[in-house]
C-alpha cells in the first residue's frame, strides 16, 4: 500500500518549523528519518495531512557537550552515536545502544527525537533515555519547555507532546566514574525490535555486590518500566550469585502480574524478561567502573 496524499513542507529554521506545525493543527506530523512514520503511513495506520520535515533545520542535528553532560539535537541519527560523531557522556552506553538498532540503512536515517516521539517501548532509545533520566526540550509557537523522558512517554505511540510541539534536543547527564552500566537486548535475530530489553546502572561494593542499582525494562509493557522491586532483590548481592529464576517473582510484581493467575505464555515472557535483566546485570559487572 501507499500513503494517502499529504502536503510536504521542509523548513530551514526552528521558527518556520513550529509555525508550519501550528498551522497544520492536529492534521500535522513532523518527520525526520521516517523509519517509523513512513511504514505506518503506507499501511494507512496514520494519515497526516501535512508532513513537516525537520532534516532541513541544521540546528536540530547539532550535538554538544555541556558542563553536566551533553545535549543531542533531535535529528541526531543513530549512526552518529554508533560511530562517535556525537559526544558520548555515558562511557559507551549510547554507542552500544545505537549499534543494535535495526540495520545500517535504518541507523543512517533514523533519529533520536523520532524514536522518542514514536514511543515504542520495544525500541532502544525510550528505555535507554529513561534509564539515564534524560530530559527532552520541546518547542512550539507558544514557547519552550523541558520534559523528563520518563514523563514524555505515556504509552504505545503516545507521548506528552501537544500537536503543535516538536522535540528540539535531548539532554543527558554525564555518568559518574563509579557507575557501571549494562544492557542486554533479547530478539530473534539482529536488527529486530526487542522482545525484551534490559538496562542496569549502579555501583558495586568492594566485595562485588551491588551497593546501589537501577534496573529498567523495555518491551514488557506499553512504556519503559523501572523495576523497583527487582532492584531491592538485587541489592547486596552479585548477579553471579543470583539465578534468573530468583528474579521472576519480583519482576512479576513490578510488571503488575499475579504469578498464580497467568497462563504459560505470560509466564514464558516473564522468564525471558528475567533472563534479560540478569544478563544486563552481568554485562555491567563485566565492566570496570571507569570504563
PDB file of C-alpha atoms in Angstrom:
ATOM      1  CA  UNK A   1       0.000   0.000   0.000  1.00  0.00           C
ATOM      2  CA  UNK A   2       0.970   3.620  -0.385  1.00  0.00           C
ATOM      3  CA  UNK A   3       0.367   6.608   1.836  1.00  0.00           C
ATOM      4  CA  UNK A   4      -2.624   8.880   1.130  1.00  0.00           C
ATOM      5  CA  UNK A   5      -2.000  12.358  -0.283  1.00  0.00           C
ATOM      6  CA  UNK A   6      -0.354  14.886   2.033  1.00  0.00           C
ATOM      7  CA  UNK A   7       1.349  18.267   1.903  1.00  0.00           C
ATOM      8  CA  UNK A   8       5.127  18.208   2.340  1.00  0.00           C
ATOM      9  CA  UNK A   9       6.969  21.098   3.990  1.00  0.00           C
ATOM     10  CA  UNK A  10      10.740  21.311   4.600  1.00  0.00           C
ATOM     11  CA  UNK A  11      11.569  24.347   6.748  1.00  0.00           C
ATOM     12  CA  UNK A  12      15.130  25.537   7.381  1.00  0.00           C
ATOM     13  CA  UNK A  13      14.658  27.246  10.763  1.00  0.00           C
ATOM     14  CA  UNK A  14      13.000  26.267  14.031  1.00  0.00           C
ATOM     15  CA  UNK A  15      10.644  29.243  13.905  1.00  0.00           C
ATOM     16  CA  UNK A  16       9.485  28.204  10.447  1.00  0.00           C
ATOM     17  CA  UNK A  17       9.049  24.596  11.575  1.00  0.00           C
ATOM     18  CA  UNK A  18       6.954  25.455  14.624  1.00  0.00           C
ATOM     19  CA  UNK A  19       4.876  27.882  12.573  1.00  0.00           C
ATOM     20  CA  UNK A  20       4.088  25.242   9.958  1.00  0.00           C
ATOM     21  CA  UNK A  21       3.226  22.699  12.626  1.00  0.00           C
ATOM     22  CA  UNK A  22       0.920  25.137  14.391  1.00  0.00           C
ATOM     23  CA  UNK A  23      -0.804  25.981  11.106  1.00  0.00           C
ATOM     24  CA  UNK A  24      -1.362  22.298  10.343  1.00  0.00           C
ATOM     25  CA  UNK A  25      -3.046  21.702  13.710  1.00  0.00           C
ATOM     26  CA  UNK A  26      -3.891  18.137  14.661  1.00  0.00           C
ATOM     27  CA  UNK A  27      -3.562  17.171  10.998  1.00  0.00           C
ATOM     28  CA  UNK A  28       0.200  17.769  11.017  1.00  0.00           C
ATOM     29  CA  UNK A  29       3.122  15.487  11.826  1.00  0.00           C
ATOM     30  CA  UNK A  30       6.852  16.048  12.000  1.00  0.00           C
ATOM     31  CA  UNK A  31       9.133  13.697  10.114  1.00  0.00           C
ATOM     32  CA  UNK A  32      12.908  13.289  10.283  1.00  0.00           C
ATOM     33  CA  UNK A  33      14.316   9.887   9.327  1.00  0.00           C
ATOM     34  CA  UNK A  34      10.867   8.500   8.531  1.00  0.00           C
ATOM     35  CA  UNK A  35      11.866   4.982   9.585  1.00  0.00           C
ATOM     36  CA  UNK A  36       8.774   4.585  11.767  1.00  0.00           C
ATOM     37  CA  UNK A  37       6.269   7.064  10.362  1.00  0.00           C
ATOM     38  CA  UNK A  38       6.525   6.214   6.658  1.00  0.00           C
ATOM     39  CA  UNK A  39       5.769   2.472   7.078  1.00  0.00           C
ATOM     40  CA  UNK A  40       2.659   3.119   9.170  1.00  0.00           C
ATOM     41  CA  UNK A  41       1.551   5.779   6.676  1.00  0.00           C
ATOM     42  CA  UNK A  42       1.927   3.233   3.877  1.00  0.00           C
ATOM     43  CA  UNK A  43      -0.278   0.859   5.871  1.00  0.00           C
ATOM     44  CA  UNK A  44      -2.817   3.682   6.329  1.00  0.00           C
ATOM     45  CA  UNK A  45      -2.441   3.462  10.108  1.00  0.00           C
ATOM     46  CA  UNK A  46      -1.532   7.156  10.106  1.00  0.00           C
ATOM     47  CA  UNK A  47      -2.899   9.688   7.645  1.00  0.00           C
ATOM     48  CA  UNK A  48      -1.436  13.141   8.375  1.00  0.00           C
ATOM     49  CA  UNK A  49      -2.495  15.899   6.041  1.00  0.00           C
ATOM     50  CA  UNK A  50       0.803  17.756   6.411  1.00  0.00           C
ATOM     51  CA  UNK A  51       4.332  16.492   6.977  1.00  0.00           C
ATOM     52  CA  UNK A  52       6.878  18.949   8.361  1.00  0.00           C
ATOM     53  CA  UNK A  53      10.333  17.587   7.501  1.00  0.00           C
ATOM     54  CA  UNK A  54      12.887  18.637  10.144  1.00  0.00           C
ATOM     55  CA  UNK A  55      16.002  17.464   8.298  1.00  0.00           C
ATOM     56  CA  UNK A  56      16.446  20.914   6.759  1.00  0.00           C
ATOM     57  CA  UNK A  57      16.832  22.553  10.192  1.00  0.00           C
ATOM     58  CA  UNK A  58      20.573  22.402  10.818  1.00  0.00           C
ATOM     59  CA  UNK A  59      20.226  23.379  14.492  1.00  0.00           C
ATOM     60  CA  UNK A  60      18.391  20.129  15.212  1.00  0.00           C
ATOM     61  CA  UNK A  61      21.381  17.990  14.172  1.00  0.00           C
ATOM     62  CA  UNK A  62      23.883  19.776  16.408  1.00  0.00           C
ATOM     63  CA  UNK A  63      25.184  17.976  19.498  1.00  0.00           C
ATOM     64  CA  UNK A  64      27.494  19.446  22.115  1.00  0.00           C
ATOM     65  CA  UNK A  65      28.999  18.691  25.483  1.00  0.00           C
ATOM     66  CA  UNK A  66      27.810  20.773  28.418  1.00  0.00           C
ATOM     67  CA  UNK A  67      29.046  21.327  31.959  1.00  0.00           C
ATOM     68  CA  UNK A  68      26.885  18.455  33.200  1.00  0.00           C
ATOM     69  CA  UNK A  69      26.768  16.128  30.202  1.00  0.00           C
ATOM     70  CA  UNK A  70      25.659  16.581  26.599  1.00  0.00           C
ATOM     71  CA  UNK A  71      22.807  17.947  24.526  1.00  0.00           C
ATOM     72  CA  UNK A  72      21.796  15.992  21.415  1.00  0.00           C
ATOM     73  CA  UNK A  73      19.798  17.585  18.630  1.00  0.00           C
ATOM     74  CA  UNK A  74      16.540  15.797  17.859  1.00  0.00           C
ATOM     75  CA  UNK A  75      17.621  14.773  14.361  1.00  0.00           C
ATOM     76  CA  UNK A  76      20.918  13.259  15.528  1.00  0.00           C
ATOM     77  CA  UNK A  77      20.929   9.890  13.783  1.00  0.00           C
ATOM     78  CA  UNK A  78      21.603   6.521  15.374  1.00  0.00           C
ATOM     79  CA  UNK A  79      24.688   6.202  13.180  1.00  0.00           C
ATOM     80  CA  UNK A  80      26.164   9.390  14.661  1.00  0.00           C
ATOM     81  CA  UNK A  81      26.076   7.807  18.122  1.00  0.00           C
ATOM     82  CA  UNK A  82      27.359   4.488  16.801  1.00  0.00           C
ATOM     83  CA  UNK A  83      30.443   5.967  15.114  1.00  0.00           C
ATOM     84  CA  UNK A  84      31.310   8.618  17.687  1.00  0.00           C
ATOM     85  CA  UNK A  85      30.102  11.596  15.641  1.00  0.00           C
ATOM     86  CA  UNK A  86      28.144  12.765  18.698  1.00  0.00           C
ATOM     87  CA  UNK A  87      29.798  13.166  22.120  1.00  0.00           C
ATOM     88  CA  UNK A  88      29.419  10.199  24.450  1.00  0.00           C
ATOM     89  CA  UNK A  89      29.000  11.078  28.135  1.00  0.00           C
ATOM     90  CA  UNK A  90      27.938   7.552  29.120  1.00  0.00           C
ATOM     91  CA  UNK A  91      31.240   5.713  28.622  1.00  0.00           C
ATOM     92  CA  UNK A  92      29.922   3.560  25.811  1.00  0.00           C
ATOM     93  CA  UNK A  93      26.232   3.024  26.571  1.00  0.00           C
ATOM     94  CA  UNK A  94      24.916   5.323  23.828  1.00  0.00           C
ATOM     95  CA  UNK A  95      27.110   3.861  21.030  1.00  0.00           C
ATOM     96  CA  UNK A  96      26.289   0.346  22.233  1.00  0.00           C
ATOM     97  CA  UNK A  97      22.550   1.025  22.160  1.00  0.00           C
ATOM     98  CA  UNK A  98      22.721   2.706  18.742  1.00  0.00           C
ATOM     99  CA  UNK A  99      24.649  -0.179  17.172  1.00  0.00           C
ATOM    100  CA  UNK A 100      21.790  -2.568  17.965  1.00  0.00           C
ATOM    101  CA  UNK A 101      19.080  -0.535  16.239  1.00  0.00           C
ATOM    102  CA  UNK A 102      17.785  -2.067  13.016  1.00  0.00           C
ATOM    103  CA  UNK A 103      20.235  -2.244  10.136  1.00  0.00           C
ATOM    104  CA  UNK A 104      22.803   0.231   8.718  1.00  0.00           C
ATOM    105  CA  UNK A 105      20.279   1.836   6.361  1.00  0.00           C
ATOM    106  CA  UNK A 106      17.913   2.430   9.285  1.00  0.00           C
ATOM    107  CA  UNK A 107      20.677   3.756  11.552  1.00  0.00           C
ATOM    108  CA  UNK A 108      21.782   6.171   8.813  1.00  0.00           C
ATOM    109  CA  UNK A 109      18.303   7.739   8.654  1.00  0.00           C
ATOM    110  CA  UNK A 110      16.565   7.098  11.960  1.00  0.00           C
ATOM    111  CA  UNK A 111      16.844   9.798  14.637  1.00  0.00           C
ATOM    112  CA  UNK A 112      16.863  10.120  18.414  1.00  0.00           C
ATOM    113  CA  UNK A 113      13.928  12.540  18.503  1.00  0.00           C
ATOM    114  CA  UNK A 114      11.957  10.425  16.066  1.00  0.00           C
ATOM    115  CA  UNK A 115      12.371   7.331  18.221  1.00  0.00           C
ATOM    116  CA  UNK A 116      11.270   9.124  21.390  1.00  0.00           C
ATOM    117  CA  UNK A 117       8.368  10.811  19.603  1.00  0.00           C
ATOM    118  CA  UNK A 118       7.232   7.452  18.237  1.00  0.00           C
ATOM    119  CA  UNK A 119       7.211   5.985  21.767  1.00  0.00           C
ATOM    120  CA  UNK A 120       7.608   2.269  21.149  1.00  0.00           C
ATOM    121  CA  UNK A 121       8.846   0.580  24.328  1.00  0.00           C
ATOM    122  CA  UNK A 122      10.488  -2.221  22.335  1.00  0.00           C
ATOM    123  CA  UNK A 123      12.860   0.319  20.736  1.00  0.00           C
ATOM    124  CA  UNK A 124      16.223   1.156  22.311  1.00  0.00           C
ATOM    125  CA  UNK A 125      16.108   4.908  22.926  1.00  0.00           C
ATOM    126  CA  UNK A 126      12.923   5.085  25.055  1.00  0.00           C
ATOM    127  CA  UNK A 127      14.342   2.601  27.590  1.00  0.00           C
ATOM    128  CA  UNK A 128      17.940   3.850  27.494  1.00  0.00           C
ATOM    129  CA  UNK A 129      16.970   7.524  27.820  1.00  0.00           C
ATOM    130  CA  UNK A 130      14.556   6.698  30.638  1.00  0.00           C
ATOM    131  CA  UNK A 131      17.320   4.829  32.466  1.00  0.00           C
ATOM    132  CA  UNK A 132      19.658   7.813  32.012  1.00  0.00           C
ATOM    133  CA  UNK A 133      16.915  10.161  33.277  1.00  0.00           C
ATOM    134  CA  UNK A 134      17.329  12.279  30.134  1.00  0.00           C
ATOM    135  CA  UNK A 135      15.323  15.436  29.524  1.00  0.00           C
ATOM    136  CA  UNK A 136      13.637  16.329  26.236  1.00  0.00           C
ATOM    137  CA  UNK A 137      13.385  20.002  25.321  1.00  0.00           C
ATOM    138  CA  UNK A 138      10.302  20.748  23.235  1.00  0.00           C
ATOM    139  CA  UNK A 139       9.194  23.832  21.376  1.00  0.00           C
ATOM    140  CA  UNK A 140       6.106  25.332  19.788  1.00  0.00           C
ATOM    141  CA  UNK A 141       4.960  28.806  18.749  1.00  0.00           C
ATOM    142  CA  UNK A 142       3.812  29.172  22.366  1.00  0.00           C
ATOM    143  CA  UNK A 143       7.303  28.733  23.791  1.00  0.00           C
ATOM    144  CA  UNK A 144       9.624  26.030  25.099  1.00  0.00           C
ATOM    145  CA  UNK A 145       9.513  23.562  27.967  1.00  0.00           C
ATOM    146  CA  UNK A 146      11.599  20.733  29.389  1.00  0.00           C
ATOM    147  CA  UNK A 147      10.010  17.298  29.831  1.00  0.00           C
ATOM    148  CA  UNK A 148      11.795  14.367  31.502  1.00  0.00           C
ATOM    149  CA  UNK A 149      11.771  11.423  29.104  1.00  0.00           C
ATOM    150  CA  UNK A 150      10.208   9.344  31.885  1.00  0.00           C
ATOM    151  CA  UNK A 151       7.205  11.713  31.749  1.00  0.00           C
ATOM    152  CA  UNK A 152       7.251  12.206  27.978  1.00  0.00           C
ATOM    153  CA  UNK A 153       6.459   8.559  27.189  1.00  0.00           C
ATOM    154  CA  UNK A 154       2.850   7.838  28.131  1.00  0.00           C
ATOM    155  CA  UNK A 155       2.214   4.553  26.307  1.00  0.00           C
ATOM    156  CA  UNK A 156       2.344   2.847  22.918  1.00  0.00           C
ATOM    157  CA  UNK A 157       2.715   5.600  20.296  1.00  0.00           C
ATOM    158  CA  UNK A 158       1.538   8.131  22.892  1.00  0.00           C
ATOM    159  CA  UNK A 159       3.572  10.997  24.334  1.00  0.00           C
ATOM    160  CA  UNK A 160       3.036  14.154  26.369  1.00  0.00           C
ATOM    161  CA  UNK A 161       3.743  16.291  23.277  1.00  0.00           C
ATOM    162  CA  UNK A 162       0.976  18.657  22.196  1.00  0.00           C
ATOM    163  CA  UNK A 163       0.031  18.562  18.482  1.00  0.00           C
ATOM    164  CA  UNK A 164       1.987  21.760  17.801  1.00  0.00           C
ATOM    165  CA  UNK A 165       5.126  20.756  19.733  1.00  0.00           C
ATOM    166  CA  UNK A 166       8.334  19.184  18.480  1.00  0.00           C
ATOM    167  CA  UNK A 167      11.402  17.878  20.264  1.00  0.00           C
ATOM    168  CA  UNK A 168      14.419  20.141  19.715  1.00  0.00           C
ATOM    169  CA  UNK A 169      17.084  18.324  21.741  1.00  0.00           C
ATOM    170  CA  UNK A 170      17.654  15.732  24.441  1.00  0.00           C
ATOM    171  CA  UNK A 171      19.855  16.449  27.458  1.00  0.00           C
ATOM    172  CA  UNK A 172      21.799  13.569  29.037  1.00  0.00           C
ATOM    173  CA  UNK A 173      23.798  13.871  32.250  1.00  0.00           C
ATOM    174  CA  UNK A 174      27.341  12.517  32.383  1.00  0.00           C
ATOM    175  CA  UNK A 175      27.621   9.145  34.101  1.00  0.00           C
ATOM    176  CA  UNK A 176      29.651   9.299  37.302  1.00  0.00           C
ATOM    177  CA  UNK A 177      33.008   7.471  37.073  1.00  0.00           C
ATOM    178  CA  UNK A 178      31.887   4.936  39.673  1.00  0.00           C
ATOM    179  CA  UNK A 179      28.683   3.956  37.859  1.00  0.00           C
ATOM    180  CA  UNK A 180      28.699   0.738  35.831  1.00  0.00           C
ATOM    181  CA  UNK A 181      26.261   0.102  33.018  1.00  0.00           C
ATOM    182  CA  UNK A 182      24.966  -2.985  31.306  1.00  0.00           C
ATOM    183  CA  UNK A 183      22.442  -3.500  28.527  1.00  0.00           C
ATOM    184  CA  UNK A 184      21.014  -6.634  27.001  1.00  0.00           C
ATOM    185  CA  UNK A 185      18.572  -6.942  24.123  1.00  0.00           C
ATOM    186  CA  UNK A 186      16.658 -10.157  23.509  1.00  0.00           C
ATOM    187  CA  UNK A 187      15.432 -10.614  19.931  1.00  0.00           C
ATOM    188  CA  UNK A 188      15.194 -13.461  17.444  1.00  0.00           C
ATOM    189  CA  UNK A 189      17.798 -12.024  15.073  1.00  0.00           C
ATOM    190  CA  UNK A 190      19.975  -8.892  14.976  1.00  0.00           C
ATOM    191  CA  UNK A 191      18.185  -5.759  13.863  1.00  0.00           C
ATOM    192  CA  UNK A 192      14.703  -6.686  15.043  1.00  0.00           C
ATOM    193  CA  UNK A 193      12.744  -4.865  17.717  1.00  0.00           C
ATOM    194  CA  UNK A 194      13.371  -6.256  21.167  1.00  0.00           C
ATOM    195  CA  UNK A 195      11.262  -8.956  22.721  1.00  0.00           C
ATOM    196  CA  UNK A 196      12.877  -7.846  25.963  1.00  0.00           C
ATOM    197  CA  UNK A 197      15.336  -5.048  26.691  1.00  0.00           C
ATOM    198  CA  UNK A 198      17.155  -4.592  29.986  1.00  0.00           C
ATOM    199  CA  UNK A 199      19.352  -1.723  31.206  1.00  0.00           C
ATOM    200  CA  UNK A 200      21.267  -1.813  34.504  1.00  0.00           C
ATOM    201  CA  UNK A 201      23.038   1.146  36.102  1.00  0.00           C
ATOM    202  CA  UNK A 202      24.670   1.124  39.508  1.00  0.00           C
ATOM    203  CA  UNK A 203      27.634   0.894  41.833  1.00  0.00           C
ATOM    204  CA  UNK A 204      29.212  -2.163  43.482  1.00  0.00           C
ATOM    205  CA  UNK A 205      30.855  -2.652  46.858  1.00  0.00           C
ATOM    206  CA  UNK A 206      34.431  -3.830  47.249  1.00  0.00           C
ATOM    207  CA  UNK A 207      33.172  -7.404  47.650  1.00  0.00           C
ATOM    208  CA  UNK A 208      31.456  -7.253  44.246  1.00  0.00           C
ATOM    209  CA  UNK A 209      27.867  -6.966  45.457  1.00  0.00           C
ATOM    210  CA  UNK A 210      25.559  -4.251  44.205  1.00  0.00           C
ATOM    211  CA  UNK A 211      25.521  -1.299  46.579  1.00  0.00           C
ATOM    212  CA  UNK A 212      23.044   0.655  44.516  1.00  0.00           C
ATOM    213  CA  UNK A 213      21.370  -0.393  41.289  1.00  0.00           C
ATOM    214  CA  UNK A 214      18.706   0.905  38.944  1.00  0.00           C
ATOM    215  CA  UNK A 215      17.008  -1.504  36.529  1.00  0.00           C
ATOM    216  CA  UNK A 216      14.864  -0.642  33.518  1.00  0.00           C
ATOM    217  CA  UNK A 217      12.915  -2.977  31.264  1.00  0.00           C
ATOM    218  CA  UNK A 218      11.603  -2.313  27.769  1.00  0.00           C
ATOM    219  CA  UNK A 219       9.160  -4.305  25.600  1.00  0.00           C
ATOM    220  CA  UNK A 220       7.301  -5.657  28.640  1.00  0.00           C
ATOM    221  CA  UNK A 221       4.568  -3.011  28.949  1.00  0.00           C
ATOM    222  CA  UNK A 222       3.405  -0.039  26.896  1.00  0.00           C
ATOM    223  CA  UNK A 223       6.324   2.093  28.107  1.00  0.00           C
ATOM    224  CA  UNK A 224       9.738   1.573  29.722  1.00  0.00           C
ATOM    225  CA  UNK A 225       9.371   0.280  33.260  1.00  0.00           C
ATOM    226  CA  UNK A 226      11.587   0.830  36.282  1.00  0.00           C
ATOM    227  CA  UNK A 227      11.904  -2.384  38.277  1.00  0.00           C
ATOM    228  CA  UNK A 228      11.999  -1.067  41.838  1.00  0.00           C
ATOM    229  CA  UNK A 229      11.037  -4.399  43.420  1.00  0.00           C
ATOM    230  CA  UNK A 230      13.646  -6.275  41.411  1.00  0.00           C
ATOM    231  CA  UNK A 231      16.238  -3.672  42.403  1.00  0.00           C
ATOM    232  CA  UNK A 232      15.537  -4.436  46.053  1.00  0.00           C
ATOM    233  CA  UNK A 233      16.082  -8.161  45.390  1.00  0.00           C
ATOM    234  CA  UNK A 234      19.441  -7.447  43.739  1.00  0.00           C
ATOM    235  CA  UNK A 235      20.952  -5.018  46.261  1.00  0.00           C
ATOM    236  CA  UNK A 236      23.580  -6.613  48.440  1.00  0.00           C
ATOM    237  CA  UNK A 237      24.096  -9.454  46.000  1.00  0.00           C
ATOM    238  CA  UNK A 238      26.075 -10.135  42.829  1.00  0.00           C
ATOM    239  CA  UNK A 239      24.357 -11.279  39.643  1.00  0.00           C
ATOM    240  CA  UNK A 240      26.605 -14.357  39.571  1.00  0.00           C
ATOM    241  CA  UNK A 241      25.046 -15.434  42.883  1.00  0.00           C
ATOM    242  CA  UNK A 242      21.505 -14.658  41.755  1.00  0.00           C
ATOM    243  CA  UNK A 243      19.936 -17.006  39.188  1.00  0.00           C
ATOM    244  CA  UNK A 244      17.374 -15.503  36.764  1.00  0.00           C
ATOM    245  CA  UNK A 245      14.650 -17.670  38.287  1.00  0.00           C
ATOM    246  CA  UNK A 246      15.064 -15.716  41.541  1.00  0.00           C
ATOM    247  CA  UNK A 247      14.098 -12.548  39.691  1.00  0.00           C
ATOM    248  CA  UNK A 248      10.801 -13.860  38.312  1.00  0.00           C
ATOM    249  CA  UNK A 249       8.687 -13.133  41.385  1.00  0.00           C
ATOM    250  CA  UNK A 250       9.820  -9.520  41.953  1.00  0.00           C
ATOM    251  CA  UNK A 251       9.614  -8.923  38.193  1.00  0.00           C
ATOM    252  CA  UNK A 252       6.032 -10.124  38.134  1.00  0.00           C
ATOM    253  CA  UNK A 253       5.178  -7.684  40.915  1.00  0.00           C
ATOM    254  CA  UNK A 254       6.930  -4.810  39.090  1.00  0.00           C
ATOM    255  CA  UNK A 255       5.027  -5.554  35.885  1.00  0.00           C
ATOM    256  CA  UNK A 256       1.754  -5.975  37.774  1.00  0.00           C
ATOM    257  CA  UNK A 257       1.209  -9.669  37.118  1.00  0.00           C
ATOM    258  CA  UNK A 258      -0.146 -12.280  39.505  1.00  0.00           C
ATOM    259  CA  UNK A 259       2.062 -15.351  39.124  1.00  0.00           C
ATOM    260  CA  UNK A 260      -0.703 -17.708  40.209  1.00  0.00           C
ATOM    261  CA  UNK A 261      -3.132 -16.312  37.647  1.00  0.00           C
ATOM    262  CA  UNK A 262      -1.059 -16.019  34.442  1.00  0.00           C
ATOM    263  CA  UNK A 263      -1.017 -18.609  31.657  1.00  0.00           C
ATOM    264  CA  UNK A 264       2.026 -20.398  30.254  1.00  0.00           C
ATOM    265  CA  UNK A 265       2.583 -17.795  27.518  1.00  0.00           C
ATOM    266  CA  UNK A 266       2.756 -14.933  30.016  1.00  0.00           C
ATOM    267  CA  UNK A 267       4.988 -16.991  32.309  1.00  0.00           C
ATOM    268  CA  UNK A 268       7.372 -17.678  29.426  1.00  0.00           C
ATOM    269  CA  UNK A 269       7.559 -13.938  28.653  1.00  0.00           C
ATOM    270  CA  UNK A 270       8.204 -13.216  32.322  1.00  0.00           C
ATOM    271  CA  UNK A 271      11.050 -15.720  32.435  1.00  0.00           C
ATOM    272  CA  UNK A 272      12.509 -14.196  29.277  1.00  0.00           C
ATOM    273  CA  UNK A 273      12.469 -10.746  30.928  1.00  0.00           C
ATOM    274  CA  UNK A 274      14.190 -12.203  34.000  1.00  0.00           C
ATOM    275  CA  UNK A 275      16.995 -13.585  31.833  1.00  0.00           C
ATOM    276  CA  UNK A 276      17.322 -10.231  30.051  1.00  0.00           C
ATOM    277  CA  UNK A 277      17.634  -8.292  33.306  1.00  0.00           C
ATOM    278  CA  UNK A 278      20.107 -10.820  34.698  1.00  0.00           C
ATOM    279  CA  UNK A 279      22.280 -10.583  31.566  1.00  0.00           C
ATOM    280  CA  UNK A 280      22.214  -6.768  31.734  1.00  0.00           C
ATOM    281  CA  UNK A 281      23.490  -7.046  35.311  1.00  0.00           C
ATOM    282  CA  UNK A 282      26.201  -9.499  34.273  1.00  0.00           C
ATOM    283  CA  UNK A 283      27.231  -7.162  31.457  1.00  0.00           C
ATOM    284  CA  UNK A 284      27.546  -4.311  33.970  1.00  0.00           C
ATOM    285  CA  UNK A 285      29.618  -6.489  36.297  1.00  0.00           C
ATOM    286  CA  UNK A 286      31.953  -7.300  33.430  1.00  0.00           C
ATOM    287  CA  UNK A 287      32.958  -3.653  33.040  1.00  0.00           C
ATOM    288  CA  UNK A 288      35.312  -1.682  35.212  1.00  0.00           C
ATOM    289  CA  UNK A 289      33.754   1.293  36.953  1.00  0.00           C
ATOM    290  CA  UNK A 290      35.845   3.763  34.922  1.00  0.00           C
ATOM    291  CA  UNK A 291      35.424   2.050  31.540  1.00  0.00           C
TER     292      UNK A 291
END
